[in-house]
Every structure is written in C-alpha cells, then in structure tokens.
Tab-separated table of C-alpha atoms in Angstrom:
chain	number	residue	atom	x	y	z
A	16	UNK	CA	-56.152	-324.760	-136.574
A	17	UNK	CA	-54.923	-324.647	-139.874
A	18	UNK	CA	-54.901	-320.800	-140.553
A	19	UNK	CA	-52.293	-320.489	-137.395
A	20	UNK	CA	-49.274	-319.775	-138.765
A	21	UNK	CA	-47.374	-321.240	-135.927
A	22	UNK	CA	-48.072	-325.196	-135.394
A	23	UNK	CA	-48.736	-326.212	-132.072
A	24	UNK	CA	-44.839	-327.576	-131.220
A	25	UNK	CA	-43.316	-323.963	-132.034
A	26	UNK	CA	-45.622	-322.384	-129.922
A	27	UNK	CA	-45.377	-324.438	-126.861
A	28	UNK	CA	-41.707	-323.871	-126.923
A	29	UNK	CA	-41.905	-320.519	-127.558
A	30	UNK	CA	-43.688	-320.125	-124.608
A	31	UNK	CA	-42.011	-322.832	-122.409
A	32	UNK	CA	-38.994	-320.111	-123.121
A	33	UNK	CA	-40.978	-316.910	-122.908
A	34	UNK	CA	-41.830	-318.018	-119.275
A	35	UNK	CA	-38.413	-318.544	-118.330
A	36	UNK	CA	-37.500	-315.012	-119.800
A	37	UNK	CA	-40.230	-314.008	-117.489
A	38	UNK	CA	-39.086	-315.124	-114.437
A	39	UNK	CA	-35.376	-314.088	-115.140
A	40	UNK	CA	-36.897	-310.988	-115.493
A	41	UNK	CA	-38.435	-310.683	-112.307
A	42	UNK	CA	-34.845	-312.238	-110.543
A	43	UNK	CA	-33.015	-309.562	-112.436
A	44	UNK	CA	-35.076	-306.675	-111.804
A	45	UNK	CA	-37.396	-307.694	-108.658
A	46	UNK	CA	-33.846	-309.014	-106.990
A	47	UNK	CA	-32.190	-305.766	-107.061
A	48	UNK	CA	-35.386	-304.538	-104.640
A	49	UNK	CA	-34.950	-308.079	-102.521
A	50	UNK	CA	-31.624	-307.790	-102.295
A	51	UNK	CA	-31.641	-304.533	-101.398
A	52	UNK	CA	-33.960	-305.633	-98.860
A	53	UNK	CA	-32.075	-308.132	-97.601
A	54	UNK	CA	-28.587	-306.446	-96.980
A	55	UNK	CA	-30.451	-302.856	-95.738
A	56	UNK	CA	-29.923	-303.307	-91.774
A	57	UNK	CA	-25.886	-304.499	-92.320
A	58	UNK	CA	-24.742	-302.190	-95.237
A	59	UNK	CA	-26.736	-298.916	-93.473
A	60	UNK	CA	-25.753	-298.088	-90.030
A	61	UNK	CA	-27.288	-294.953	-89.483
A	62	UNK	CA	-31.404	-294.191	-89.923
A	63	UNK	CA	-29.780	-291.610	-92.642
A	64	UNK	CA	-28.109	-294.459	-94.583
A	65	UNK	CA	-30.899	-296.718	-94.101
A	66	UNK	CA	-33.358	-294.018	-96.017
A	67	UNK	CA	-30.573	-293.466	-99.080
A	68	UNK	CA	-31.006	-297.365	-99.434
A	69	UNK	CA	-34.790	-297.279	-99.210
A	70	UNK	CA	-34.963	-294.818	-101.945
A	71	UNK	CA	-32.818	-296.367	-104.028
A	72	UNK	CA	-35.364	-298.874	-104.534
A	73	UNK	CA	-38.705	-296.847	-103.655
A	74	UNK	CA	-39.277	-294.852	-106.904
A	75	UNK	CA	-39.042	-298.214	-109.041
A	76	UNK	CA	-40.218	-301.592	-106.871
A	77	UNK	CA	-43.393	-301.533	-107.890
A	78	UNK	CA	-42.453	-301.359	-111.740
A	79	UNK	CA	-40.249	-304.765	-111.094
A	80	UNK	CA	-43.178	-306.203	-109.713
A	81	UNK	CA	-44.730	-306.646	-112.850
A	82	UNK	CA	-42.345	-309.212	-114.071
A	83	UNK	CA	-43.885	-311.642	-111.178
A	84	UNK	CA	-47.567	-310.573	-112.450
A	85	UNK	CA	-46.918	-311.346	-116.273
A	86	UNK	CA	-44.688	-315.027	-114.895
A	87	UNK	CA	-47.417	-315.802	-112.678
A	88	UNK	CA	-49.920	-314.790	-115.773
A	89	UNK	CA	-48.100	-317.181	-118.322
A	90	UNK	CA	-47.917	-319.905	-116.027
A	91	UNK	CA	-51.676	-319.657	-115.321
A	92	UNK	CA	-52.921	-318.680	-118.822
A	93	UNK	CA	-49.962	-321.041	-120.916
A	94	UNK	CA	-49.453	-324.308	-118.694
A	95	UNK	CA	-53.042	-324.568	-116.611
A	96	UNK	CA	-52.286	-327.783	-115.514
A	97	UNK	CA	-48.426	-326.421	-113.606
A	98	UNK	CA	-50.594	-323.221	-112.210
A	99	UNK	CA	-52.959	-326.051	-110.757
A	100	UNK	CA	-51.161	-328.056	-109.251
A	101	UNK	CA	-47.905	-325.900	-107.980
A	102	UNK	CA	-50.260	-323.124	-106.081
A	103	UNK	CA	-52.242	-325.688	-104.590
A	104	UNK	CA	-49.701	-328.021	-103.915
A	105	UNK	CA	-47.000	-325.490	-102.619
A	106	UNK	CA	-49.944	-323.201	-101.377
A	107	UNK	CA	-48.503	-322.765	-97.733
A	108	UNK	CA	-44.872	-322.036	-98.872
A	109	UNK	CA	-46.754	-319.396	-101.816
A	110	UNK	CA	-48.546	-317.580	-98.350
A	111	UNK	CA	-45.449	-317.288	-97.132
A	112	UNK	CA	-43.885	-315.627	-100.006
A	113	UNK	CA	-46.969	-313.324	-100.756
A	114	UNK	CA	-47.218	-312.534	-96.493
A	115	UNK	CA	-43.027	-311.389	-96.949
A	116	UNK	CA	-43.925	-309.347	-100.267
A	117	UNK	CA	-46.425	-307.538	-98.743
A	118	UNK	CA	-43.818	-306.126	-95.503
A	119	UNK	CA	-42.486	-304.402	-98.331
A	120	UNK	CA	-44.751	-301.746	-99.394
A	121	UNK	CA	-45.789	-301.183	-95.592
A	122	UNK	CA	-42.535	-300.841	-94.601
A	123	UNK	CA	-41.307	-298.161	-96.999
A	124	UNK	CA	-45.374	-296.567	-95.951
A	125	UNK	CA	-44.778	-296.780	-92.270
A	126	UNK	CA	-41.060	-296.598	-91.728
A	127	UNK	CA	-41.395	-292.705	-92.112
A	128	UNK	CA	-44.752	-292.098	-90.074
A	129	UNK	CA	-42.846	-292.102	-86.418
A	130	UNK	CA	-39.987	-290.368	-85.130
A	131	UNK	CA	-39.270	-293.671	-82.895
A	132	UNK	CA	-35.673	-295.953	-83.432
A	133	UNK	CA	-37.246	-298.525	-82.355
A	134	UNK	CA	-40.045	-297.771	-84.950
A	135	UNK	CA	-37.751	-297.523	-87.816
A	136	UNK	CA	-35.616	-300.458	-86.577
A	137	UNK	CA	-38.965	-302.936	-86.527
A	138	UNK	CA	-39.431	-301.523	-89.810
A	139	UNK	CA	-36.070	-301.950	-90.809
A	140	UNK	CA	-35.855	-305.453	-89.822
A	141	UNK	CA	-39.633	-306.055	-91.670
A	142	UNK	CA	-37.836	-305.392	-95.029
A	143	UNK	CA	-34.851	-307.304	-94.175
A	144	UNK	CA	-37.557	-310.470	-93.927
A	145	UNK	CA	-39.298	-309.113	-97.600
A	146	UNK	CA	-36.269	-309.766	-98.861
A	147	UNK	CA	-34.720	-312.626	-97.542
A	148	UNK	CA	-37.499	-315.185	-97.343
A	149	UNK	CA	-38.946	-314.632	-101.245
A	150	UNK	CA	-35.405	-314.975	-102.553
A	151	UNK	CA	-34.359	-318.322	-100.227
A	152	UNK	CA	-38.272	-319.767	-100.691
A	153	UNK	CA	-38.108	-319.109	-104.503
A	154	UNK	CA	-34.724	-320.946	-104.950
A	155	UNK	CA	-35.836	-324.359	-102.371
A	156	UNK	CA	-39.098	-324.203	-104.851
A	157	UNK	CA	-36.540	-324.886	-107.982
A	158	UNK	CA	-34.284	-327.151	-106.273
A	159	UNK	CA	-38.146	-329.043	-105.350
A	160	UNK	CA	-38.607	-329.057	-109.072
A	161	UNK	CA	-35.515	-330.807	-109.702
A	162	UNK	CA	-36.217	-333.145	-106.913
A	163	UNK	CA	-39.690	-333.933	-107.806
A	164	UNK	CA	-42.907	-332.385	-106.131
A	165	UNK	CA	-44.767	-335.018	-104.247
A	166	UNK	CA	-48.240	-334.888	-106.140
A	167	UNK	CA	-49.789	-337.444	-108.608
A	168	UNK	CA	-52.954	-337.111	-110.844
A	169	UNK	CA	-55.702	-339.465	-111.165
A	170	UNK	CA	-57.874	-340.713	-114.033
A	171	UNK	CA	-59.901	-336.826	-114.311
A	172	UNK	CA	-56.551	-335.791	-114.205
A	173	UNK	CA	-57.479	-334.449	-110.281
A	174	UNK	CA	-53.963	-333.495	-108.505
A	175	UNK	CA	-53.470	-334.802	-105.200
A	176	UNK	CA	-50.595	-333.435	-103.145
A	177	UNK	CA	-49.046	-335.800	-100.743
A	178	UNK	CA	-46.359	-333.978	-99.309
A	179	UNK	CA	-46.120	-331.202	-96.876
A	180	UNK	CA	-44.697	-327.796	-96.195
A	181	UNK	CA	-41.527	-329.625	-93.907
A	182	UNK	CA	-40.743	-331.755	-96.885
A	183	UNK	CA	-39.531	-328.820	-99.102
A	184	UNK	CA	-36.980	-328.293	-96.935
A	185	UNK	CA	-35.050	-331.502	-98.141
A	186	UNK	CA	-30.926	-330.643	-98.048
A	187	UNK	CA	-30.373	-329.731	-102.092
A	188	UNK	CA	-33.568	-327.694	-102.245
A	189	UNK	CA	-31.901	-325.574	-99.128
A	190	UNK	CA	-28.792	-325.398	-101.130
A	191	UNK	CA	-30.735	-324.233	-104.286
A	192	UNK	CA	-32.195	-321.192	-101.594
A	193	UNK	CA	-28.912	-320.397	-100.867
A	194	UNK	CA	-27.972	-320.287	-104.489
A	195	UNK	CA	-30.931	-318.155	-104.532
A	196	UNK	CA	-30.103	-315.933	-101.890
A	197	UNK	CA	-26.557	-315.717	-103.006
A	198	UNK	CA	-27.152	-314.035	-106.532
A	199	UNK	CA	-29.749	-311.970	-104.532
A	200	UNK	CA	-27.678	-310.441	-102.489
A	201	UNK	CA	-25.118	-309.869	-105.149
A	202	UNK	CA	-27.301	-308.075	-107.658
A	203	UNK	CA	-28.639	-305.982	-104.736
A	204	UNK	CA	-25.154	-305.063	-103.882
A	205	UNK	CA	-23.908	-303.959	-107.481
A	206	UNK	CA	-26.967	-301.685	-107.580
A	207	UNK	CA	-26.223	-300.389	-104.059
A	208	UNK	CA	-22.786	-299.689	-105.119
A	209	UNK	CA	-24.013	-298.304	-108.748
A	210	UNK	CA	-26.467	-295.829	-106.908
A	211	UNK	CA	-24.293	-294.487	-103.512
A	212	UNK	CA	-21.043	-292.996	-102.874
A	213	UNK	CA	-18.748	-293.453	-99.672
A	214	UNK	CA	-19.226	-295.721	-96.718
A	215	UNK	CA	-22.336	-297.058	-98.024
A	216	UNK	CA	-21.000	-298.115	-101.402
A	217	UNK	CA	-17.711	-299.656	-99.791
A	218	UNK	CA	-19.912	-301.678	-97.249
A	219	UNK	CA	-22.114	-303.058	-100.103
A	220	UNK	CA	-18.864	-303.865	-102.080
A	221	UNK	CA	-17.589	-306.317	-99.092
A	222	UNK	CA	-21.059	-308.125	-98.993
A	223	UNK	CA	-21.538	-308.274	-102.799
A	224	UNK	CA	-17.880	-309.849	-103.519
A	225	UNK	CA	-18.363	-312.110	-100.346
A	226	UNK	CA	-21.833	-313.363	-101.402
A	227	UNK	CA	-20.497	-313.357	-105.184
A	228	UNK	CA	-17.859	-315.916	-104.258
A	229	UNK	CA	-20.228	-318.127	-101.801
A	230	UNK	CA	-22.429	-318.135	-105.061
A	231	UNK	CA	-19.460	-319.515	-106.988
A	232	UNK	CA	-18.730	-322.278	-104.468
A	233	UNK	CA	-22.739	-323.006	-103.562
A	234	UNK	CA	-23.385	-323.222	-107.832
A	235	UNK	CA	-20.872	-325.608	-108.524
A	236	UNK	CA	-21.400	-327.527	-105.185
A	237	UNK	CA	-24.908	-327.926	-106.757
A	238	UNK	CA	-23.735	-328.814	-110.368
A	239	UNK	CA	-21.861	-331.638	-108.308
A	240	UNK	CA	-25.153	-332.692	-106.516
A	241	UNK	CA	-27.065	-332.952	-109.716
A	242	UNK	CA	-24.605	-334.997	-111.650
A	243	UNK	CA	-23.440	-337.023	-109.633
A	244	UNK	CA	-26.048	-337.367	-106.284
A	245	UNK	CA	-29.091	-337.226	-108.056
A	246	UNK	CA	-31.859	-339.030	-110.102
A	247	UNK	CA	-33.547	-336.810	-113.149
A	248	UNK	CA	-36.443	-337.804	-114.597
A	249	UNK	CA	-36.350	-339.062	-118.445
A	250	UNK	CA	-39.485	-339.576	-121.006
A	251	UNK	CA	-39.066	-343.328	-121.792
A	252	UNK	CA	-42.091	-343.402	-124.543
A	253	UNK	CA	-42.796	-341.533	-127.723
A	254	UNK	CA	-43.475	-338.168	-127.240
A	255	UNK	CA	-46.337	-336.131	-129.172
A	256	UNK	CA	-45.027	-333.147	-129.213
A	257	UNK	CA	-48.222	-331.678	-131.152
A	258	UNK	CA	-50.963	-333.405	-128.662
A	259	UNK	CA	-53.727	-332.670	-126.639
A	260	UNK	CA	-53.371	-332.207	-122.953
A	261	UNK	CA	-52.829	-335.150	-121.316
A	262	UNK	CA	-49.769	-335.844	-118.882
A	263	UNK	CA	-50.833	-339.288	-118.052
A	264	UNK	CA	-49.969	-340.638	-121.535
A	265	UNK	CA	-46.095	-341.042	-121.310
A	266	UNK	CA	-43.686	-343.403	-119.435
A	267	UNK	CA	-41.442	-342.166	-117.369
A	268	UNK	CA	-37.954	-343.531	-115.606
A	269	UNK	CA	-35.456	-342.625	-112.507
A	270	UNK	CA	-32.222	-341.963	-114.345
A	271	UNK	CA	-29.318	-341.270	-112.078
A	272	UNK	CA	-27.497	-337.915	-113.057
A	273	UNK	CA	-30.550	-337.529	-115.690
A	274	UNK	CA	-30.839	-333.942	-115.048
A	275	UNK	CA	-27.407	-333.959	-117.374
A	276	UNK	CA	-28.846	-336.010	-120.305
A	277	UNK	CA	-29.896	-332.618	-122.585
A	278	UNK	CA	-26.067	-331.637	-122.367
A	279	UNK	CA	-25.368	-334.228	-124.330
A	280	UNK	CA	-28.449	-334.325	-126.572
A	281	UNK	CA	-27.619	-330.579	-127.441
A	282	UNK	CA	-24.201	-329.455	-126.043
A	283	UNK	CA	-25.240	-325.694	-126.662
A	284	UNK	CA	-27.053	-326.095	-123.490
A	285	UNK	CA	-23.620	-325.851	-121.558
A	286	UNK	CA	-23.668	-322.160	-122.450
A	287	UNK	CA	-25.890	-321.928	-119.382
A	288	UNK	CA	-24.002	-322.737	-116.511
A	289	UNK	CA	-20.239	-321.155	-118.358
A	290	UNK	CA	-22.588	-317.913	-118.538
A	291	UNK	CA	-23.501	-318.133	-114.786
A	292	UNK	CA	-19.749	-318.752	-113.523
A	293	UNK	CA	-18.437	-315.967	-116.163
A	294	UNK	CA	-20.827	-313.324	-114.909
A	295	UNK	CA	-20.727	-313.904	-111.544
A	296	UNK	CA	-16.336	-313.817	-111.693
A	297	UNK	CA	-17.242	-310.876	-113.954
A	298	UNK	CA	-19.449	-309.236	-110.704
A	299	UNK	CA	-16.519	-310.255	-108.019
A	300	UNK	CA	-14.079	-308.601	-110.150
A	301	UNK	CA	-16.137	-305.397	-111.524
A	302	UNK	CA	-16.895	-304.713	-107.683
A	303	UNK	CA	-12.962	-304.743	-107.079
A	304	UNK	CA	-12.934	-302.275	-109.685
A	305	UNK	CA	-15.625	-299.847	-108.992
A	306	UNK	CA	-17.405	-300.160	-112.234
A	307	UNK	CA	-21.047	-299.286	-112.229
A	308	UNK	CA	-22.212	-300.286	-115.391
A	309	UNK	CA	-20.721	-303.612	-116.720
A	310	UNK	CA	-20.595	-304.908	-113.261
A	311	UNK	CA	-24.493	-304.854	-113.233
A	312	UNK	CA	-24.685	-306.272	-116.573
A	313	UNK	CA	-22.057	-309.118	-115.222
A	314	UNK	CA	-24.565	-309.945	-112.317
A	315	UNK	CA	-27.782	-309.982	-114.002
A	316	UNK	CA	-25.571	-312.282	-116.468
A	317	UNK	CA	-25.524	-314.791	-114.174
A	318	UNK	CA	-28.914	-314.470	-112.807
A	319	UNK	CA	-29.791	-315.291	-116.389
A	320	UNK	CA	-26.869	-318.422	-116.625
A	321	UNK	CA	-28.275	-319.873	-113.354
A	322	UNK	CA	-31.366	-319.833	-113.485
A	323	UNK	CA	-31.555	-320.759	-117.429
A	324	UNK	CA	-29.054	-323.524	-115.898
A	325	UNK	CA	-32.004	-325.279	-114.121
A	326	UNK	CA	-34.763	-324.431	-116.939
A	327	UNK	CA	-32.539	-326.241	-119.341
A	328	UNK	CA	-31.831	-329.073	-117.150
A	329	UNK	CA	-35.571	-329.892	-116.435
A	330	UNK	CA	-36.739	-329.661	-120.207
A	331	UNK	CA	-39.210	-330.504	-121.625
A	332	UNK	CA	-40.366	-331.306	-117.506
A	333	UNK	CA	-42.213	-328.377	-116.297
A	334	UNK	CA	-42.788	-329.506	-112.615
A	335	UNK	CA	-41.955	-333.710	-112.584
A	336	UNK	CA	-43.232	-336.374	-109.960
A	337	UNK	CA	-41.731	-338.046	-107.438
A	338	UNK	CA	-44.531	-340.109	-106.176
A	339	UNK	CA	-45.912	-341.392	-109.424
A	340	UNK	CA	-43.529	-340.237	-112.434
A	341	UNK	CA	-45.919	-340.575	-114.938
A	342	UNK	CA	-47.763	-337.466	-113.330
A	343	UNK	CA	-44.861	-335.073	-114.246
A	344	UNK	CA	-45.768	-332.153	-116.264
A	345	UNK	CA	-44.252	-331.629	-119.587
A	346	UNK	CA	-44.500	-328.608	-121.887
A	347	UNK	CA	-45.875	-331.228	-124.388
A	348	UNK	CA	-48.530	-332.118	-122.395
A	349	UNK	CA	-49.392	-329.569	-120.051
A	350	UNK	CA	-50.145	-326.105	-122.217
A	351	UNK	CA	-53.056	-324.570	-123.031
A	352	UNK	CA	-54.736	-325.261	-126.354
A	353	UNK	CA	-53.375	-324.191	-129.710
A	354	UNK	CA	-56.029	-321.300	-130.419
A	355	UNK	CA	-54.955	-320.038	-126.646
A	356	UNK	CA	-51.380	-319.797	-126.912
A	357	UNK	CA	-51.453	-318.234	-130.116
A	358	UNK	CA	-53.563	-314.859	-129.003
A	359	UNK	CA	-51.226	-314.723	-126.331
A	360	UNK	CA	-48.357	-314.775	-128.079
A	361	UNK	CA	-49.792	-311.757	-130.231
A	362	UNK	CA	-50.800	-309.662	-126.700
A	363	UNK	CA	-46.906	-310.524	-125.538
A	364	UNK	CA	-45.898	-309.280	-128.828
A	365	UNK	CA	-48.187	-305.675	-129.081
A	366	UNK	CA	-47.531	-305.251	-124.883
A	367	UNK	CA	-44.148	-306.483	-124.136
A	368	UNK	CA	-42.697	-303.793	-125.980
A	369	UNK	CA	-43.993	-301.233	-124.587
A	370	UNK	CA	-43.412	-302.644	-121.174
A	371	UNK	CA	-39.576	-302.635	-121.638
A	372	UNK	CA	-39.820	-299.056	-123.163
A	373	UNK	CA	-41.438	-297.867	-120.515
A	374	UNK	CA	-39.075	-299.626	-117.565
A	375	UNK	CA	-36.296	-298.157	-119.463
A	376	UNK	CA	-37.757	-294.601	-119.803
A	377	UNK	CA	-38.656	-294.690	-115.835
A	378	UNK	CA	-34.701	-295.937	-115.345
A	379	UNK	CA	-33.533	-293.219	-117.312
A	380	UNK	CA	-35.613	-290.665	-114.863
A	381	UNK	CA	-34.365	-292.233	-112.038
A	382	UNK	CA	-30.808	-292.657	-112.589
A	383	UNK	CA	-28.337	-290.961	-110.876
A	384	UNK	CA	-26.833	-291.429	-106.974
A	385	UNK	CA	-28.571	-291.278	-104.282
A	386	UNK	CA	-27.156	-289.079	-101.243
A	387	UNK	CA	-28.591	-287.510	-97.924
A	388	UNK	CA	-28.463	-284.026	-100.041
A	389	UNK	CA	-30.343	-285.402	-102.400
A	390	UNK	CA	-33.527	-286.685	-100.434
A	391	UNK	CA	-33.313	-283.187	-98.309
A	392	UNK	CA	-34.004	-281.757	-101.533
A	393	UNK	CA	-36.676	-284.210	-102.518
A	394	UNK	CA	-40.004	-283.725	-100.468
A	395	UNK	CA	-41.435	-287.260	-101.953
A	396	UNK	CA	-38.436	-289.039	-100.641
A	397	UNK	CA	-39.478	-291.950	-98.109
C-alpha cells in the first residue's frame, strides 16, 4: 500500500467524482440521441422530416453509448457493493430501461426496410418510447436515491431488497423523471435546431423553450421538496474515511431537510444548482436567438448543474437506506480496495483521452446540417 502515491481517501473521491463525470457524460451526449428520440414524431411531420431527424443522430448514437458502458463499468469495478445491490434491487425497472434502449438500434435498422406508413409510423413511435422511458426511468431512479432505496444488508453483508417495482413510483421520484425528461428534451431540441434549417428547426425551437421553462419550474419545485418536505440521511458516528469495506459500521439519522446540510458545510456546493438555473435561462434564451453553438453549451450546462445538484446533495451517500439506515452505502465504505482503484485510475488516465479525442474527431466529421438534399446525396443515410 505504501508505494501508492495516492492514499486511499484521495482516490475514493476521485472516483466518487469521476463517476459522476461519467454519467453527466452519458446525459449530455446519450440525451441529445434520447431526446431526439423523444420529440421525433411531434417536431417531424412528414416521413421526409422524420429521416433528417433520424440521421441527425444515426452516424453518432452508438459513440454516446459508451459513456453508459464506462458509468456502468466504474460503478461495477469502483463501488461493488452499489453495482450489487442497485441492479439487483432495481433489476425490473433496469429491464425496462435496457428493453427501451434496444428499440433504438432496430428502429433506425428497420424503419427503412418497408415502403409501408404504417411501418415507419410503428417505427416511429418505437423510438419515441427509446427515448422517453430511459430519460423519465433514469431521473425516478435519482429522486429513489434521495428518498432511500428499500434494501438492508445483513451480517455477510447479503442485500435484501424489500421493495418493489410500484414503489419507485413514489410522487418526488416522478417529479425527479420529469426533471429528467425536461433537460432531455431540451438538449435534444438545441441539437435539432443546431443541425436543421426551416420548419423543422422552428418546431424544435417551440418544444425546447417550452420544456426549458417546465425544467425551470419542475427544478426549483424540487429544490423546494428537498429542503423543506424531506428527510436526508446524515452519518451520526466517526467516519474512516481510509477503511476497509464495511457499510454496517456507521450510525446513521433521519434529518429533516438533510439533503441541504453539505451547503452549509462547504457553500461552494451552491455552484451546482446556480449553474443548472443559469444554463438552462441561458438555453431558453439562446433558442430565442438562433444561436447554435453557445446555446448547446448553455444546455449541457445545466445537465451538468442538475445533475451535479443531486450528486452533491447525497455525498458521501452513494445509494442510502430507508428501511435500515445503517445499510446506506457511502463512498467511504463501499469502494473497491486501494490496489483496485488505483490501476483504474491509471487505465482512465491512458484511455479517457483518447476517448474524448476520438468523439471530438467523429463530431468534427459529422458536423454540418442535415437536409433532404443532403441524405439524397448520401447512399448510407437511414
């Protein structure tokens, strides 16, 4: 242990925060595909404009998808214990997801293979529904993390779920999916409008400032609900913040409007939520005036403010208890070993990299508008 450099504290919050980046990367890039998705049959009227959308998106899906692999990776590889218990514990609501993911890549196969409207509608529809349900599941699974999962862990540290599938749709949790949705649907927009000209770029203007503002009002409604309406979860013992694994040796307490303690304990924190109001009145206001560019940057700004919002909120909780607090996971007591996250760290470091270069090489290909000229001239166009 001694000849790491890094001591075992530093790394677990280096990779508590590297699997946040993670996952904002996936809502940032992976959300301009789902929300895509998810406004296709109401922005495109026409089986013409429905194929400029679906190529907007076809060339580069895939690549976002990778964002979900590495978050999904980390979580399994960095905190074994949250991977445990979250995909067997949430494992019908995770089918669900992985059953709407997988209408995507059919869809965009099959759409094309029959001359049929009805065809192309079903089709249609079928990536409306890959879109829709990942973004509003993912978001009721966060606002579930800030309520508390329903699981507890015995002696052998064996998790045992007591909840259900039905339970996860508790009111905030819905809220937090509509949160979810909202942002979705937003970023999707700005890259519709970044991407087309005409008709199609003024329809996806309407929806993106009307879900921009519902994501204003539905944010802050949820702010309200977590300060004032709810009970966070606070360590009440001493904390070992360079232990083994062991989540059943802390104390923990029902604090009403807990979630809000770290704001105090370290007022940068409030950076968070001021980021995800500022970028998405930044969005509203850089659809109103037609710019491309910073009005992408301004949504996937407050992607990043919301959802760091709730990962800043929860800390150091990864996924906390509601039916026996101590259970909660904590990034203190629920990573892998020292050794462990240290060679990851130094893969994430050699790989990463060349990740991002290569996403930003394949956006550099593939920028420019989309148009009905264009995929007449494009034999690989779906």
């Amino acid at each position: 242990m001694s000849t790491i450099p890094l001591d075992y504290e530093t790394l677990r919050l280096i990779w508590w925060a590297l699997l946040g980046i993670l996952l904002i990367g996936f809502a940032v890039m992976g959300g301009r595909d789902l929300g895509v998705g998810t406004l296709l049959p109401f922005v495109a009227r026409t089986d013409a404009e429905r194929r400029v959308l679906i190529n907007v998106i076809g060339p580069t899906w895939e690549g976002n998808q990778v964002w979900l692999v590495l978050g999904g990776g980390a979580i399994f590889a960095a905190f074994p214990p949250l991977y445990a218990v979250s995909f067997s514990g949430f494992y019908l609501a995770m089918i669900v997801i992985l059953l709407a993911l997988i209408l995507r890549p059919v869809g965009f196969k099959f759409r094309g293979k029959v001359a049929d409207t009805r065809w192309r509608s079903a089709w249609d529809w079928a990536l409306f529904v890959g879109g829709f349900v990942p973004s509003l599941i993912m978001g009721v699974a966060v606002g579930n993390v800030l309520l508390g999962a329903p699981f507890y862990l015995d002696d052998t540290l064996r998790a045992f779920y007591t909840g259900n599938f039905f339970q996860l749709l508790m009111p905030f949790a819905l809220l937090a999916g509509l949160v979810s949705v909202g942002m979705i649907v937003l970023q999707g927009a700005v890259l519709i409008t970044g991407r087309t000209t005409g008709v199609l770029a003024d329809r996806a203007r309407t929806y993106g400032t009307w879900a921009g503002l519902a994501t204003i009002m539905l944010f802050a409604l949820g702010g309200v609900w977590v300060a004032f309406g709810m009970d966070g979860y606070a360590i009440t013992s001493i904390v070992d913040t360079n232990g083994a694994i062991n989540p059943l040796g802390k104390t923990v307490a029902l604090v009403p409007g807990g979630w809000m303690t770290n704001y105090g304990l370290y007022p940068w924190m409030i950076a968070a939520p001021v980021l995800g109001f500022v970028g998405l009145v930044a969005a509203v206001l850089g659809l109103q005036a037609r710019l491309r560019i910073p009005t992408l940057v301004a949504s996937s700004m407050a992607i990043f403010g919301i959802i760091s919002t709730a990962g800043l909120s929860l800390f150091p909780f990864l996924l906390p208890s509601s039916t026996v607090p101590e259970s909660g996971l904590t990034l203190w007591d629920a990573s892998s070993s020292h050794l462990t996250l240290f060679i990851m760290l130094l893969a994430t470091v050699i790989f990463l990299p060349i990740i991002l270069a290569y996403t930003a090489w394949v956006f550099r290909v593939m920028r420019g508008d989309v148009t009905t000229r264009s995929l007449e001239k494009n034999p690989n166009a779906y």
